[in-house]
Every structure is written in C-alpha cells, then in structure tokens.
Amino acid sequence: QVQLVESGGGLVQAGGSLRLACAASGRTFSSYVMGWFRQGPGKEREFVGCISSSGGNTYYADSVKGRFTISRDNAKNTVYLQMNGLKPEDAAVYYCAATERWLGRTYDRNYNNWGQGTQVTVSS
C-alpha cells in the first residue's frame, strides 16, 4: 500500500491557476496508477484524471481536458495536478488516489489508497 497526502489547495479567482501535489510514502509508488478525484459540496465524488505508473500516459475527464494536467515525479514520490483556467464549478475537495489497475481507471471503486484531500475554492 501507499500513503498519500495532498497539498496546494487554496482560494483562487476564476480563470486562475493552482497546482496541487500529492506526496506518497511507500516503496512501490512507481508501480501505481495515480488518480485525481474531486467532490464538491453536495455532489458525488467524480473522476478528474489519472496518470500511468511510468507517467507515459494520462487520461482526463471531459470536464477538465485541456485545462488540467497531471504529471508525476517518481524520484520524489509525488504526483501533481496543474489546474489552469479554473471555473467556479471546479471548486471541490481534491483527492489523490492510487490503484494497481489501469483498466477501470476512471472508477473510484478501483482505487484502494486515498489521501485526505485538499480544498480548492474558486471565486467569481
């Protein structure tokens, strides 16, 4: 298993940018697919995007495609979520998660390790 801690959340104006980080503790971080999910107030948790274990492949929800970018630095045991062009509807608690599966990567049920989340607030 891997332990995850998100950071970098905060308050930004609509149209602004924010970079989230997810620091992992574990010897096998580089073996995991890393996903980002978010949950807004009164909403269900939804998939944002993910990155393969090597960092060679990424996949994004249509709602964030072209605006968000996921990257990882396995040497630092860290995965990042760069968010540009933020919209009020992007406001949520953002979670990073780890799974050993690439298939089913958009479903939270396939992730068995989760961070505590970091709050992103977008003002208009």
CSV table of C-alpha atoms in Angstrom, one decimal:
chain,number,residue,atom,x,y,z
A,1,GLN,CA,0.0,0.0,0.0
A,2,VAL,CA,0.9,3.6,-0.3
A,3,GLN,CA,0.1,6.6,2.0
A,4,LEU,CA,-0.9,9.8,0.3
A,5,VAL,CA,-1.1,13.4,1.4
A,6,GLU,CA,-2.4,16.2,-0.8
A,7,SER,CA,-1.3,19.8,-0.6
A,8,GLY,CA,-1.6,23.0,-2.6
A,9,GLY,CA,-5.2,23.8,-2.3
A,10,GLY,CA,-6.5,27.3,-1.7
A,11,LEU,CA,-8.6,30.2,-2.9
A,12,VAL,CA,-8.2,31.4,-6.5
A,13,GLN,CA,-10.1,33.7,-8.7
A,14,ALA,CA,-12.0,32.2,-11.7
A,15,GLY,CA,-9.6,31.9,-14.6
A,16,GLY,CA,-6.7,31.5,-12.3
A,17,SER,CA,-4.3,28.6,-11.8
A,18,LEU,CA,-3.4,26.3,-9.0
A,19,ARG,CA,-1.0,23.4,-8.6
A,20,LEU,CA,-1.8,20.5,-6.3
A,21,ALA,CA,0.7,18.0,-5.1
A,22,CYS,CA,0.2,14.5,-3.7
A,23,ALA,CA,3.1,13.2,-1.7
A,24,ALA,CA,3.3,9.4,-1.3
A,25,SER,CA,5.0,7.3,1.2
A,26,GLY,CA,5.9,3.8,0.2
A,27,ARG,CA,8.4,1.7,-1.6
A,28,THR,CA,6.3,0.9,-4.6
A,29,PHE,CA,4.9,4.4,-5.6
A,30,SER,CA,6.3,4.0,-9.1
A,31,SER,CA,4.2,0.9,-9.5
A,32,TYR,CA,0.9,2.7,-9.0
A,33,VAL,CA,-1.5,4.4,-11.4
A,34,MET,CA,-2.3,7.7,-9.7
A,35,GLY,CA,-5.7,9.3,-10.0
A,36,TRP,CA,-7.2,12.6,-9.0
A,37,PHE,CA,-10.8,12.9,-7.9
A,38,ARG,CA,-12.9,15.7,-6.6
A,39,GLN,CA,-16.0,16.2,-4.6
A,40,GLY,CA,-17.9,19.5,-4.5
A,41,PRO,CA,-20.4,20.4,-1.8
A,42,GLY,CA,-23.5,18.3,-2.1
A,43,LYS,CA,-22.0,16.4,-5.1
A,44,GLU,CA,-20.8,12.9,-5.7
A,45,ARG,CA,-17.1,12.2,-6.0
A,46,GLU,CA,-16.0,12.4,-9.6
A,47,PHE,CA,-13.0,11.4,-11.6
A,48,VAL,CA,-10.7,14.2,-12.7
A,49,GLY,CA,-7.8,12.4,-14.3
A,50,CYS,CA,-5.1,9.8,-13.9
A,51,ILE,CA,-1.5,9.0,-14.9
A,52,SER,CA,0.1,5.7,-15.5
A,53,SER,CA,2.8,4.3,-13.3
A,54,SER,CA,5.6,5.4,-15.6
A,55,GLY,CA,4.0,8.8,-16.4
A,56,GLY,CA,3.8,7.9,-20.0
A,57,ASN,CA,0.0,8.0,-20.3
A,58,THR,CA,-2.6,10.3,-18.9
A,59,TYR,CA,-6.4,10.3,-19.1
A,60,TYR,CA,-8.8,13.1,-18.2
A,61,ALA,CA,-12.4,13.7,-17.7
A,62,ASP,CA,-14.0,15.7,-20.4
A,63,SER,CA,-14.8,18.5,-18.0
A,64,VAL,CA,-11.2,19.3,-17.3
A,65,LYS,CA,-9.5,18.2,-20.5
A,66,GLY,CA,-7.4,20.9,-21.9
A,67,ARG,CA,-7.3,22.8,-18.6
A,68,PHE,CA,-5.8,20.3,-16.2
A,69,THR,CA,-2.5,18.4,-16.5
A,70,ILE,CA,-1.3,15.5,-14.4
A,71,SER,CA,2.3,14.7,-14.0
A,72,ARG,CA,4.5,12.7,-11.7
A,73,ASP,CA,8.0,12.6,-10.4
A,74,ASN,CA,8.7,9.1,-9.2
A,75,ALA,CA,12.0,10.1,-7.8
A,76,LYS,CA,10.2,12.4,-5.4
A,77,ASN,CA,7.2,10.1,-4.9
A,78,THR,CA,4.9,12.9,-5.9
A,79,VAL,CA,2.1,13.4,-8.4
A,80,TYR,CA,0.9,16.8,-9.4
A,81,LEU,CA,-2.3,18.3,-10.7
A,82,GLN,CA,-1.8,21.5,-12.6
A,83,MET,CA,-5.2,23.4,-12.9
A,84,ASN,CA,-5.5,26.2,-15.3
A,85,GLY,CA,-8.5,28.3,-16.3
A,86,LEU,CA,-10.3,27.4,-13.1
A,87,LYS,CA,-14.0,27.8,-13.0
A,88,PRO,CA,-16.4,28.1,-10.1
A,89,GLU,CA,-17.6,24.6,-10.8
A,90,ASP,CA,-14.1,23.3,-10.2
A,91,ALA,CA,-14.4,24.2,-6.5
A,92,ALA,CA,-14.2,21.0,-4.5
A,93,VAL,CA,-12.1,18.9,-2.2
A,94,TYR,CA,-9.5,17.3,-4.4
A,95,TYR,CA,-8.2,13.8,-3.6
A,96,CYS,CA,-5.4,11.8,-5.0
A,97,ALA,CA,-5.6,8.0,-5.0
A,98,ALA,CA,-3.6,5.0,-6.0
A,99,THR,CA,-4.5,1.9,-7.8
A,100,GLU,CA,-2.7,-1.0,-9.4
A,101,ARG,CA,-5.2,-1.1,-12.2
A,102,TRP,CA,-5.1,0.8,-15.5
A,103,LEU,CA,-8.3,-0.7,-16.7
A,104,GLY,CA,-11.2,0.8,-14.9
A,105,ARG,CA,-9.1,3.8,-14.0
A,106,THR,CA,-12.0,6.3,-14.1
A,107,TYR,CA,-13.9,4.5,-11.3
A,108,ASP,CA,-13.1,5.3,-7.7
A,109,ARG,CA,-14.0,1.8,-6.6
A,110,ASN,CA,-10.8,0.6,-8.3
A,111,TYR,CA,-8.6,2.8,-6.1
A,112,ASN,CA,-7.7,1.4,-2.7
A,113,ASN,CA,-5.5,4.2,-1.3
A,114,TRP,CA,-6.7,7.7,-0.7
A,115,GLY,CA,-5.3,10.9,0.6
A,116,GLN,CA,-7.2,13.2,3.0
A,117,GLY,CA,-8.0,15.8,0.3
A,118,THR,CA,-7.2,19.5,-0.2
A,119,GLN,CA,-9.8,22.2,-0.6
A,120,VAL,CA,-9.9,24.2,-3.8
A,121,THR,CA,-12.1,27.3,-3.7
A,122,VAL,CA,-12.8,29.3,-6.9
A,123,SER,CA,-14.3,32.8,-6.6
A,124,SER,CA,-16.1,34.5,-9.4
